[in-house]
XYZ file of C-alpha atoms in Angstrom:
751
model
C -26.551 -65.837 -26.662
C -23.120 -67.468 -27.052
C -20.146 -65.287 -27.901
C -19.198 -67.488 -30.877
C -22.569 -66.804 -32.487
C -22.245 -63.102 -31.738
C -18.773 -63.034 -33.266
C -20.097 -64.472 -36.520
C -22.801 -61.819 -36.592
C -20.531 -58.893 -35.779
C -17.453 -59.550 -37.913
C -16.765 -57.309 -40.869
C -17.555 -59.394 -43.946
C -14.509 -58.316 -45.941
C -12.218 -59.048 -42.975
C -13.881 -62.287 -41.882
C -10.846 -64.548 -42.453
C -8.578 -62.324 -40.326
C -10.548 -62.609 -37.091
C -9.515 -65.147 -34.485
C -10.824 -68.675 -35.028
C -12.853 -68.794 -31.848
C -14.533 -72.075 -32.730
C -11.158 -73.774 -33.294
C -9.774 -72.716 -29.919
C -12.994 -73.654 -28.178
C -12.977 -77.079 -29.865
C -9.396 -77.663 -28.717
C -10.487 -76.864 -25.168
C -13.324 -79.377 -25.306
C -11.463 -82.221 -27.021
C -8.177 -82.051 -25.098
C -7.419 -83.773 -21.827
C -4.544 -81.272 -21.468
C -1.433 -83.254 -21.027
C 1.745 -81.231 -21.382
C 1.872 -82.013 -25.122
C -1.758 -80.982 -25.645
C -1.201 -77.841 -23.600
C 1.762 -76.951 -25.794
C -0.361 -77.520 -28.911
C -3.105 -75.283 -27.522
C -0.633 -72.514 -26.664
C 0.858 -72.781 -30.152
C -2.601 -72.451 -31.712
C -3.395 -69.506 -29.429
C -0.149 -67.753 -30.380
C -0.831 -68.384 -34.049
C -4.290 -66.849 -33.850
C -3.017 -63.885 -31.885
C -0.161 -63.325 -34.352
C -2.575 -63.368 -37.300
C -4.809 -60.797 -35.686
C -1.924 -58.492 -34.805
C -0.322 -58.881 -38.246
C -3.527 -57.930 -40.052
C -4.132 -55.004 -37.743
C -0.607 -53.661 -38.301
C -1.052 -53.948 -42.065
C -4.345 -52.041 -41.962
C -2.896 -49.313 -39.753
C -0.016 -48.903 -42.219
C -2.494 -48.833 -45.106
C -4.538 -46.111 -43.407
C -1.362 -44.132 -42.703
C -0.319 -44.324 -46.349
C -3.784 -43.269 -47.485
C -3.731 -40.255 -45.175
C -0.240 -39.271 -46.338
C -1.197 -39.607 -50.021
C -4.327 -37.488 -49.646
C -2.438 -34.896 -47.639
C 0.024 -34.497 -50.517
C -2.865 -34.426 -52.973
C -4.480 -31.604 -51.016
C -1.246 -29.603 -51.097
C -1.144 -29.890 -54.904
C -4.841 -28.983 -55.210
C -4.457 -25.872 -53.069
C -1.355 -24.829 -54.999
C -3.355 -25.122 -58.208
C -6.203 -23.108 -56.648
C -3.753 -20.400 -55.637
C -2.287 -20.339 -59.134
C -5.786 -19.987 -60.625
C -6.527 -17.165 -58.209
C -3.460 -15.272 -59.422
C -4.466 -15.507 -63.096
C -5.613 -12.068 -64.235
C -8.673 -11.661 -66.472
C -7.768 -12.154 -70.120
C -4.589 -14.135 -69.352
C -4.289 -17.803 -70.402
C -4.743 -20.516 -67.786
C -1.364 -22.257 -67.591
C -2.270 -24.537 -64.686
C -3.891 -27.113 -66.951
C -6.963 -27.513 -64.716
C -10.206 -25.656 -64.151
C -12.024 -24.754 -60.961
C -14.588 -27.473 -61.672
C -11.854 -30.121 -61.994
C -10.299 -29.029 -58.696
C -13.668 -29.264 -56.973
C -14.063 -32.817 -58.298
C -10.594 -33.702 -57.015
C -11.508 -32.332 -53.597
C -14.609 -34.552 -53.566
C -12.452 -37.581 -54.352
C -10.055 -36.713 -51.529
C -12.956 -36.292 -49.119
C -14.394 -39.679 -50.117
C -11.034 -41.351 -49.551
C -10.682 -39.711 -46.148
C -14.165 -40.943 -45.233
C -13.104 -44.429 -46.306
C -10.123 -44.128 -43.975
C -12.479 -43.121 -41.152
C -14.561 -46.211 -41.876
C -11.467 -48.408 -41.731
C -10.389 -46.920 -38.403
C -13.888 -47.437 -37.040
C -13.871 -51.077 -38.160
C -10.373 -51.566 -36.751
C -11.628 -50.431 -33.360
C -14.409 -53.016 -33.509
C -11.943 -55.615 -34.843
C -9.613 -55.123 -31.870
C -12.396 -55.172 -29.313
C -14.052 -58.330 -30.616
C -10.770 -60.205 -30.839
C -9.695 -59.013 -27.410
C -12.987 -60.203 -25.931
C -12.659 -63.550 -27.704
C -9.120 -64.184 -26.511
C -10.022 -63.107 -22.978
C -12.953 -65.534 -22.880
C -10.888 -68.422 -24.267
C -8.115 -67.870 -21.716
C -10.676 -67.590 -18.926
C -12.258 -70.896 -19.992
C -8.830 -72.498 -20.244
C -7.733 -71.451 -16.760
C -11.064 -72.523 -15.299
C -11.004 -76.078 -16.680
C -7.289 -76.940 -16.651
C -4.486 -76.948 -14.161
C -2.423 -74.630 -16.358
C -2.761 -70.851 -15.965
C -2.335 -68.570 -18.995
C -3.879 -65.361 -17.646
C -0.634 -63.846 -16.352
C 1.358 -65.085 -19.345
C -0.947 -63.389 -21.873
C -1.876 -60.339 -19.836
C 0.594 -57.989 -21.537
C -0.160 -59.373 -25.010
C -3.885 -58.866 -24.617
C -3.425 -55.474 -23.015
C -1.356 -54.394 -26.033
C -4.222 -55.555 -28.251
C -6.736 -53.497 -26.292
C -4.681 -50.288 -26.053
C -4.406 -49.344 -29.730
C -6.926 -46.588 -29.150
C -4.154 -44.001 -28.965
C -2.930 -44.943 -32.450
C -6.438 -44.687 -33.868
C -7.009 -41.343 -32.174
C -3.806 -40.015 -33.732
C -4.966 -41.127 -37.186
C -8.383 -39.559 -36.620
C -6.630 -36.341 -35.597
C -4.705 -36.298 -38.881
C -7.897 -36.870 -40.884
C -9.713 -34.245 -38.836
C -6.910 -31.813 -39.597
C -7.265 -32.407 -43.349
C -11.065 -32.153 -43.292
C -10.804 -28.954 -41.272
C -8.485 -27.376 -43.831
C -10.674 -28.515 -46.735
C -13.891 -27.070 -45.317
C -12.527 -23.917 -43.727
C -13.171 -20.793 -45.735
C -10.268 -18.365 -45.798
C -6.887 -17.534 -47.208
C -5.398 -20.198 -49.507
C -1.908 -19.343 -48.260
C -3.005 -20.037 -44.689
C -4.653 -23.277 -45.833
C -1.385 -24.426 -47.406
C 0.483 -23.537 -44.240
C -2.016 -25.565 -42.205
C -1.669 -28.539 -44.546
C 2.103 -28.667 -44.185
C 1.939 -28.432 -40.366
C 2.178 -31.506 -38.159
C -1.413 -32.065 -37.049
C -0.771 -34.059 -33.903
C 2.158 -31.891 -32.860
C 0.023 -28.793 -33.351
C -2.702 -30.180 -31.113
C -0.407 -31.200 -28.272
C 2.270 -28.502 -28.266
C 2.730 -26.197 -25.318
C 1.263 -22.739 -25.486
C -0.751 -20.122 -23.713
C -3.766 -21.592 -21.937
C -6.599 -19.665 -20.372
C -7.176 -20.404 -16.713
C -10.808 -19.281 -16.473
C -13.721 -21.082 -18.114
C -17.487 -20.597 -18.077
C -19.660 -23.175 -19.808
C -22.914 -25.066 -19.777
C -22.602 -28.793 -20.178
C -24.641 -31.809 -21.238
C -23.331 -35.297 -20.491
C -24.003 -38.667 -22.093
C -23.028 -42.286 -21.590
C -21.643 -44.080 -24.647
C -21.293 -47.840 -25.034
C -17.564 -48.697 -25.357
C -18.180 -50.392 -28.706
C -19.712 -47.179 -30.037
C -16.895 -44.885 -28.901
C -15.012 -45.079 -32.197
C -18.223 -44.505 -34.174
C -18.976 -41.439 -32.061
C -15.507 -40.023 -32.749
C -15.837 -40.765 -36.467
C -19.131 -38.898 -36.576
C -17.980 -35.849 -34.616
C -14.865 -35.215 -36.722
C -17.140 -34.751 -39.722
C -18.199 -31.487 -38.067
C -15.507 -30.506 -35.546
C -11.702 -30.795 -35.505
C -10.196 -33.189 -33.000
C -7.917 -31.976 -30.208
C -5.651 -34.579 -28.658
C -5.039 -34.025 -24.945
C -1.363 -34.250 -24.135
C 1.032 -36.714 -25.684
C -0.890 -39.821 -24.624
C -4.403 -38.501 -23.852
C -4.490 -39.669 -20.207
C -6.040 -37.236 -17.722
C -5.741 -37.806 -13.966
C -7.568 -35.884 -11.236
C -7.586 -36.106 -7.443
C -10.630 -34.640 -5.683
C -10.503 -33.027 -2.244
C -13.098 -33.335 0.495
C -13.278 -33.754 4.266
C -14.450 -36.661 6.403
C -18.026 -35.316 6.365
C -18.021 -35.093 2.548
C -19.211 -31.477 2.563
C -18.061 -30.871 -1.010
C -19.945 -33.964 -2.129
C -23.125 -32.904 -0.335
C -23.019 -29.382 -1.746
C -22.572 -30.671 -5.280
C -25.123 -33.491 -5.239
C -27.794 -31.357 -3.584
C -26.983 -28.657 -6.113
C -26.564 -25.985 -3.492
C -26.003 -22.480 -4.746
C -22.312 -21.868 -5.531
C -21.398 -25.462 -4.699
C -17.655 -25.919 -5.144
C -15.397 -28.805 -6.123
C -11.624 -28.794 -5.693
C -9.337 -31.120 -7.624
C -5.696 -31.633 -8.585
C -5.202 -32.458 -12.266
C -2.247 -33.566 -14.364
C -1.739 -35.085 -17.819
C 0.130 -38.112 -19.169
C 0.670 -41.794 -18.360
C 4.180 -41.319 -17.011
C 4.631 -41.548 -13.224
C 4.406 -38.226 -11.412
C 7.826 -36.645 -10.860
C 8.748 -33.549 -8.805
C 8.780 -31.569 -12.075
C 5.295 -32.676 -13.180
C 2.955 -29.722 -13.573
C -0.235 -30.188 -11.553
C -3.226 -27.882 -11.896
C -5.198 -26.911 -8.808
C -8.754 -26.334 -9.968
C -11.874 -24.921 -8.392
C -15.145 -25.684 -10.135
C -18.154 -23.623 -9.048
C -21.783 -24.181 -9.958
C -23.286 -21.188 -11.738
C -26.694 -22.756 -12.160
C -29.770 -20.559 -12.609
C -33.189 -20.760 -14.219
C -31.971 -20.266 -17.771
C -29.568 -23.205 -17.467
C -31.747 -25.610 -15.539
C -35.205 -25.054 -16.901
C -34.611 -26.425 -20.360
C -35.495 -29.903 -21.409
C -31.851 -30.861 -21.643
C -31.236 -29.959 -17.997
C -27.740 -28.683 -18.772
C -25.414 -27.522 -16.035
C -23.590 -24.191 -15.918
C -20.201 -24.097 -14.201
C -17.225 -21.828 -13.790
C -13.739 -23.299 -13.570
C -10.593 -21.504 -12.408
C -7.166 -23.052 -11.997
C -3.450 -22.421 -11.652
C -0.410 -24.690 -12.079
C 2.309 -25.616 -9.587
C 5.050 -28.284 -9.632
C 4.157 -31.600 -7.991
C 7.076 -31.137 -5.571
C 5.302 -28.098 -4.046
C 1.856 -29.681 -3.688
C 2.166 -30.902 -0.080
C 3.501 -27.513 0.998
C 0.583 -25.731 -0.651
C -2.100 -27.987 0.844
C -0.631 -27.611 4.329
C -0.241 -23.818 4.060
C 3.562 -23.806 4.143
C 3.685 -22.387 0.606
C 2.313 -18.842 0.497
C 0.255 -17.328 -2.353
C 3.110 -14.929 -3.122
C 5.446 -17.871 -3.657
C 2.885 -19.476 -5.988
C 2.823 -16.307 -8.076
C 6.615 -16.328 -8.309
C 6.578 -19.954 -9.500
C 4.622 -19.114 -12.669
C 6.671 -19.540 -15.824
C 4.868 -16.916 -17.879
C 5.475 -13.255 -17.231
C 2.351 -11.754 -15.684
C 1.073 -8.211 -15.685
C 0.432 -6.448 -12.384
C -3.338 -6.980 -12.751
C -2.839 -10.683 -13.476
C -0.526 -11.073 -10.489
C -3.080 -9.448 -8.175
C -5.890 -11.595 -9.592
C -3.843 -14.807 -9.297
C -2.721 -14.050 -5.742
C -6.296 -13.373 -4.648
C -7.518 -16.590 -6.245
C -4.694 -18.715 -4.771
C -5.244 -17.226 -1.323
C -8.979 -17.962 -1.501
C -8.401 -21.574 -2.587
C -5.774 -22.222 0.068
C -7.884 -20.678 2.801
C -10.870 -22.845 1.865
C -8.784 -26.042 1.745
C -7.256 -25.415 5.168
C -10.354 -24.088 6.932
C -12.583 -26.925 5.705
C -9.844 -29.538 6.217
C -10.007 -30.835 2.671
C -7.922 -33.925 1.910
C -7.517 -36.177 -1.163
C -10.395 -38.681 -1.257
C -10.771 -39.900 -4.861
C -8.718 -40.205 -8.037
C -10.094 -40.488 -11.565
C -8.035 -41.440 -14.620
C -9.233 -41.748 -18.196
C -8.210 -41.363 -21.831
C -9.646 -38.169 -23.305
C -10.137 -37.011 -26.851
C -11.439 -33.460 -27.230
C -13.169 -31.706 -30.115
C -13.403 -27.965 -30.354
C -14.942 -25.477 -32.734
C -15.044 -21.717 -32.837
C -14.353 -19.232 -30.076
C -14.009 -20.571 -26.579
C -15.393 -19.337 -23.340
C -11.916 -19.165 -21.995
C -11.684 -15.697 -23.444
C -13.768 -14.668 -20.464
C -10.669 -14.994 -18.390
C -8.694 -12.292 -20.131
C -11.603 -9.899 -20.268
C -12.348 -10.355 -16.615
C -8.827 -10.098 -15.389
C -8.344 -13.834 -15.594
C -4.930 -15.391 -15.256
C -3.205 -17.117 -18.160
C -0.503 -19.734 -17.770
C 2.310 -20.796 -20.043
C 1.924 -24.464 -19.299
C 0.762 -26.521 -22.246
C -0.406 -29.798 -20.830
C -4.074 -29.016 -20.750
C -4.603 -29.041 -24.493
C -8.305 -29.693 -24.286
C -8.792 -26.118 -23.068
C -6.840 -24.531 -25.917
C -8.380 -22.068 -28.308
C -9.421 -23.453 -31.668
C -9.718 -22.184 -35.202
C -13.115 -21.217 -36.533
C -15.071 -24.222 -37.743
C -18.606 -25.452 -38.261
C -20.702 -24.808 -35.159
C -18.491 -22.287 -33.344
C -18.427 -21.988 -29.558
C -18.864 -25.736 -28.998
C -16.453 -28.108 -27.292
C -16.865 -31.828 -26.836
C -14.792 -34.457 -25.086
C -15.034 -38.238 -24.999
C -13.559 -39.984 -21.956
C -12.915 -43.721 -22.266
C -11.438 -46.350 -19.942
C -12.548 -44.383 -16.883
C -11.008 -45.669 -13.631
C -11.686 -44.437 -10.092
C -9.316 -45.047 -7.172
C -9.729 -44.434 -3.458
C -7.315 -41.822 -2.093
C -8.887 -41.339 1.345
C -7.515 -42.661 4.633
C -10.866 -43.722 6.068
C -10.951 -47.228 7.597
C -11.481 -50.134 5.202
C -13.140 -53.447 5.982
C -9.789 -54.842 7.118
C -9.154 -51.773 9.350
C -6.413 -50.485 7.023
C -6.390 -46.861 5.854
C -5.279 -47.234 2.232
C -2.000 -46.509 0.494
C -1.738 -42.741 0.945
C 0.506 -41.425 3.681
C -0.990 -38.958 6.158
C 0.657 -35.819 4.784
C 1.002 -36.819 1.127
C -1.256 -35.565 -1.664
C -1.465 -38.897 -3.519
C -0.985 -42.583 -2.831
C 2.290 -44.132 -3.961
C 1.306 -47.807 -4.262
C -0.941 -47.570 -7.325
C 1.682 -48.235 -10.002
C 0.961 -47.056 -13.526
C -2.404 -46.852 -15.246
C -4.558 -49.047 -15.202
C -3.403 -49.634 -11.599
C -3.178 -53.430 -11.707
C -1.237 -53.455 -8.442
C -4.200 -52.215 -6.430
C -6.702 -54.628 -4.845
C -10.161 -54.706 -6.503
C -11.733 -52.976 -3.484
C -9.596 -49.862 -4.112
C -10.378 -49.311 -7.797
C -13.464 -49.473 -10.005
C -13.987 -49.089 -13.735
C -16.922 -47.240 -15.255
C -18.685 -49.399 -17.826
C -19.349 -46.551 -20.229
C -17.474 -43.854 -22.064
C -18.551 -40.314 -21.165
C -19.346 -37.695 -23.779
C -19.426 -34.087 -22.582
C -20.837 -31.309 -24.747
C -19.871 -27.811 -23.622
C -21.403 -24.708 -25.143
C -20.552 -21.053 -24.728
C -23.345 -18.814 -23.508
C -25.632 -17.696 -26.311
C -24.313 -20.234 -28.846
C -27.185 -21.966 -30.705
C -27.054 -25.747 -31.015
C -26.549 -26.701 -34.696
C -28.956 -29.098 -36.401
C -26.412 -31.893 -36.752
C -25.776 -31.808 -33.008
C -29.479 -31.945 -32.166
C -29.808 -34.979 -34.455
C -26.776 -36.504 -32.747
C -28.352 -35.995 -29.317
C -31.375 -38.019 -30.446
C -29.244 -40.945 -31.519
C -29.694 -44.168 -29.583
C -25.905 -44.292 -29.417
C -26.133 -41.773 -26.577
C -27.813 -42.100 -23.194
C -28.124 -38.650 -21.619
C -27.413 -38.585 -17.895
C -28.285 -35.148 -16.567
C -25.470 -33.627 -14.503
C -23.397 -36.794 -14.385
C -20.247 -36.228 -12.370
C -17.296 -38.596 -11.963
C -16.605 -37.380 -8.441
C -20.188 -37.909 -7.287
C -20.193 -41.362 -8.839
C -16.904 -42.386 -7.237
C -17.871 -41.201 -3.760
C -21.312 -42.779 -4.061
C -19.696 -46.068 -5.107
C -16.908 -46.285 -2.520
C -18.604 -44.521 0.403
C -22.160 -45.735 0.051
C -22.520 -46.186 3.822
C -21.022 -42.800 4.746
C -23.088 -40.399 2.635
C -26.753 -39.507 3.027
C -27.617 -38.989 -0.650
C -26.735 -40.848 -3.831
C -26.811 -39.665 -7.457
C -29.805 -40.935 -9.384
C -27.666 -42.830 -11.914
C -25.735 -44.892 -9.336
C -27.736 -48.081 -9.946
C -27.812 -47.723 -13.726
C -24.032 -47.365 -13.980
C -23.463 -50.928 -12.798
C -25.928 -52.536 -15.167
C -24.802 -54.409 -18.230
C -25.437 -52.976 -21.666
C -27.073 -55.164 -24.292
C -26.925 -54.220 -27.958
C -29.894 -54.910 -30.202
C -29.779 -53.734 -33.795
C -26.692 -51.669 -33.088
C -28.441 -49.790 -30.294
C -27.234 -49.919 -26.695
C -29.690 -49.877 -23.811
C -29.658 -50.799 -20.155
C -30.562 -54.287 -19.072
C -31.885 -55.064 -15.579
C -30.702 -58.627 -16.055
C -27.291 -58.004 -14.570
C -26.848 -56.845 -11.007
C -24.229 -54.659 -9.377
C -20.686 -55.896 -9.630
C -21.337 -58.257 -12.543
C -18.058 -59.044 -14.218
C -19.636 -60.543 -17.322
C -17.841 -59.616 -20.521
C -20.124 -57.579 -22.741
C -21.834 -59.581 -25.449
C -23.584 -58.106 -28.445
C -26.919 -59.458 -29.606
C -26.747 -57.938 -33.062
C -25.160 -55.067 -34.937
C -25.976 -53.485 -38.231
C -24.480 -50.437 -39.935
C -26.613 -48.335 -42.244
C -26.112 -45.059 -44.040
C -27.767 -42.104 -42.350
C -27.571 -38.885 -44.277
C -29.096 -36.889 -41.476
C -26.307 -37.922 -39.142
C -23.635 -36.635 -41.495
C -21.161 -39.477 -40.974
C -19.660 -41.902 -43.501
C -21.608 -44.734 -41.868
C -23.783 -44.830 -38.804
C -25.530 -47.413 -36.672
C -29.273 -47.825 -37.125
C -31.374 -45.350 -35.189
C -34.720 -47.000 -34.536
C -36.229 -43.672 -33.489
C -35.855 -42.401 -37.047
C -37.899 -45.195 -38.668
C -40.884 -44.230 -40.768
C -44.481 -44.490 -39.675
C -44.771 -47.710 -41.676
C -42.098 -49.320 -39.516
C -44.214 -48.847 -36.416
C -46.343 -51.756 -37.580
C -43.319 -54.041 -37.798
C -41.892 -53.290 -34.356
C -44.092 -55.880 -32.666
C -43.008 -58.471 -35.230
C -39.316 -57.707 -34.597
C -39.891 -57.960 -30.871
C -41.582 -61.367 -31.174
C -38.833 -62.648 -33.468
C -36.160 -61.728 -30.948
C -38.094 -63.335 -28.103
C -38.557 -66.537 -30.113
C -34.873 -66.561 -30.983
C -33.578 -66.121 -27.468
C -35.921 -66.820 -24.590
C -33.389 -65.414 -22.161
C -34.005 -61.955 -23.607
C -37.822 -61.971 -23.321
C -38.133 -59.174 -20.788
C -35.261 -57.203 -22.264
C -36.684 -57.291 -25.775
C -40.186 -56.361 -24.634
C -38.944 -53.357 -22.648
C -36.645 -52.297 -25.464
C -39.177 -52.386 -28.269
C -41.884 -50.773 -26.141
C -39.450 -47.967 -25.464
C -38.677 -47.665 -29.179
C -42.387 -47.525 -30.104
C -42.957 -44.749 -27.572
C -39.967 -42.822 -28.840
C -41.042 -43.179 -32.476
C -44.578 -41.976 -31.732
C -43.119 -39.066 -29.767
C -40.838 -38.111 -32.665
C -43.620 -38.393 -35.230
C -46.057 -36.339 -33.159
C -43.482 -33.775 -32.032
C -43.710 -34.894 -28.409
C -40.032 -35.511 -27.725
C -40.361 -34.074 -24.240
C -43.624 -35.803 -23.368
C -44.225 -38.465 -20.768
C -43.776 -41.097 -23.486
C -40.038 -40.673 -23.275
C -39.753 -39.369 -19.724
C -37.009 -40.731 -17.474
C -38.088 -43.430 -15.042
C -38.418 -42.404 -11.417
C -35.922 -43.732 -8.908
C -36.751 -44.800 -5.376
C -34.762 -45.026 -2.181
C -31.916 -47.531 -2.037
C -31.315 -49.066 1.356
C -32.525 -45.908 3.030
C -30.297 -43.620 0.944
C -32.001 -40.714 -0.766
C -31.603 -40.791 -4.530
C -31.119 -37.200 -5.702
C -33.085 -36.686 -8.914
C -32.286 -33.974 -11.451
C -34.854 -31.205 -11.065
C -35.748 -28.274 -13.249
C -37.792 -25.136 -12.732
C -40.801 -24.803 -14.986
C -40.864 -21.491 -16.913
C -44.454 -20.880 -15.809
C -43.239 -20.642 -12.207
C -40.982 -17.700 -13.015
C -43.580 -16.053 -15.213
C -46.212 -16.412 -12.480
C -43.902 -14.586 -10.083
C -43.451 -11.813 -12.640
C -47.215 -11.515 -13.212
C -47.795 -11.178 -9.470
C -45.183 -8.417 -9.306
C -46.824 -6.563 -12.211
C -50.224 -6.847 -10.492
C -48.795 -5.196 -7.382
C -47.291 -2.444 -9.539
C -50.653 -1.869 -11.232
C -52.232 -1.191 -7.829
C -49.325 1.124 -6.921
C -49.822 3.097 -10.139
C -53.544 3.577 -9.399
C -52.776 4.692 -5.843
C -50.014 7.026 -7.033
C -52.343 8.614 -9.618
C -54.914 9.245 -6.886
C -52.260 10.810 -4.642
C -50.950 13.074 -7.434
C -54.489 14.240 -8.237
C -55.096 15.195 -4.602
C -51.737 16.995 -4.403
C -52.260 19.075 -7.534
C -55.973 19.867 -7.598
C -57.336 19.672 -4.050
C -57.699 21.930 -1.039
C -55.526 21.818 2.047
C -57.218 18.674 3.366
C -56.814 16.960 -0.031
C -53.111 17.928 -0.171
C -52.592 16.386 3.244
C -54.356 13.213 2.080
C -52.225 13.221 -1.099
C -49.024 13.128 0.960
C -50.398 10.236 3.001
C -51.390 8.195 -0.073
C -48.056 8.942 -1.746
C -46.285 7.500 1.297
C -48.573 4.440 1.191
C -47.893 3.937 -2.570
C -44.127 3.983 -1.947
C -44.532 1.390 0.817
C -46.529 -0.839 -1.543
C -43.887 -0.521 -4.306
C -41.004 -1.379 -1.975
C -42.914 -4.335 -0.564
C -43.842 -5.689 -4.025
C -40.217 -5.470 -5.172
C -39.031 -7.225 -2.004
C -41.659 -9.964 -2.457
C -40.661 -10.502 -6.101
C -36.934 -10.784 -5.326
C -37.560 -13.037 -2.324
C -39.648 -15.471 -4.353
C -37.236 -15.354 -7.307
C -34.405 -16.381 -4.980
C -36.422 -19.268 -3.550
C -37.250 -20.426 -7.071
C -33.586 -20.177 -8.040
C -32.406 -22.375 -5.153
C -35.396 -24.726 -5.664
C -36.741 -24.097 -2.190
C -39.868 -26.263 -1.690
C -41.650 -23.384 0.063
C -43.823 -22.007 1.465
C -43.902 -19.006 -0.849
C -46.651 -17.005 0.862
C -46.140 -14.046 3.231
C -48.470 -14.131 6.235
C -47.655 -10.708 7.711
C -46.910 -8.389 4.781
C -50.434 -8.155 3.334
C -51.913 -7.681 6.816
C -49.533 -4.799 7.482
C -50.319 -3.166 4.114
C -54.078 -3.413 4.708
C -53.574 -1.780 8.100
C -51.525 1.063 6.576
C -54.118 1.643 3.837
C -56.987 1.585 6.383
C -55.091 4.066 8.564
C -54.514 6.430 5.637
C -58.214 6.382 4.684
C -59.240 6.917 8.311
C -56.945 9.930 8.658
C -58.343 11.429 5.466
C -61.954 10.971 6.658
C -61.150 12.420 10.062
C -59.564 15.547 8.524
C -62.505 16.072 6.186
C -65.108 16.108 8.958
C -62.996 17.617 11.740
């Protein structure tokens, strides 16, 4: 379907006249022969359209800012009135002029206005994206059909149009701050103090940060057009946490030429480790930049991997050092004792010992396994956090705490709805090669032999690098991290079922980047590697994966349709239609909708059929309570050019319970044998006492063997060993021992 038709479908009705006039610019392209005068007229029209879009956007941003400021002041007055009412003693007159009921009504009005502001920010995000796509397509058509080139001339202007996300995130953070104060139960004095604080400054300021984290994580892909809607929904339940002053997170992953770290992680080996260097901010790295050296270790076991969500349990430890010391640390010239002395925060003796041991272990592993920088990831992150964090584990376990404040997404949060939950949304994800392995042109990349990062990349988004050195992930990535033992709230379970999210079990940026750049050098690939390069088509506001586009397609995303509806169960001010939540009556109309789409656009025949069949299966599964049935099971993946696709696996609970039942059966036999031995020892003659000792010894052997067999099988289940699980020699030995004991007893009786 043509973009012009899509634009007419997707524009916000009340803002229709402020969108770019795509048809006008396209008509000018078709009707002009592009002399210098006609080119000048086209550029003038293009500038005029761009100026109108930017002018309207700036006005709306200012309007939202004023609305937030007004409601913030209104909340201060309301809470002052509430405090004054609280201080009124029984029997005294109410001099505030308002009642509790009136204040509650005022709070409802403020909340409605804040939700309206969220809606405006959400629509502004869509407004920017649609206009950016339209201008990009017009300029591409212009450069393709004329001798004049506008791409370089308008690059910065269009990039400025597409990078307003940081402004919107800041506004969402302010609204989140106000909603958090409104809904948080507690001291009114503390609420007033929170209201008068600078929300964004509070989220990004430096402070104590825990350096030890344990979590279990679920990961989802989000269509870029839905990213703002996802943020708007989450802040209804959790406060936003901006990461650093500009939200950019950069990481460099370490591995050797054999990609041992990659293999251990993708094959999910026990205690698989990943090492990375992380820093925050868009500014170029300087010698004073604080870089975190992190070690992430898999802590996966049955209780994390057996569930339907196939979450992943990890432990992360890290410590900061200045960028100027990084090369010395990686080469071993900087000792662990010197690292401890570099820490800004004063450490206790226990913390110093713990930090030194951790640093020494990390450095020894890096040097012994010859780990070098191989991949960089960079992305804009917005974090959401509620309740107590798992980072408290660090202090209780002797964990080290740092005074550096860059890593704001790990900071502790105030109590809020759904405590113990953290979420982060990563957008504009880029991956860059940092290795020095030979390229197609026999070069070795832009990183010097003994340097920890390449120096030719420029600033994000790395436009100076050739296309073969950088790739962009098509989707935003939503991570949901839960503390151990924290139940998943109902709103979050409903959110997981939304068609806005595509769950990708154990998705990992490092695995994806290595699988993409080093396809020929690794033996196994992550199961999502093919899906990540497919285009996303949007039908009815729902994103799904289309097999129509192959790997490397540079087609600009086009939407087929979009429709916003209210969804009370989702808890947001407005939410895209979730087909899976339709009533049973709607099942009858799905086939009609499918046929209408196919008649409307023959190019989407296969896509529509697959989509609506999937929706029918999902609806039947939801209605019948079969969400985990084969109706909605993930498709199987096959081998790709001889590379093994590693599928996410989980251990069925019945496997563990079967092992336990076998162990209990062995114990039952041991108890019977022990009872027989005790009876002979206590009530028999000399021959019986002798036999009792023999059977007691045999019972102990059986108990030790059964315990060994149980632990051996439990370990094999834990590491997902394919088997065999049987013991060929143990039972034979036990039968021999039991036969010998009986023979000795018989021989003594008749001797």
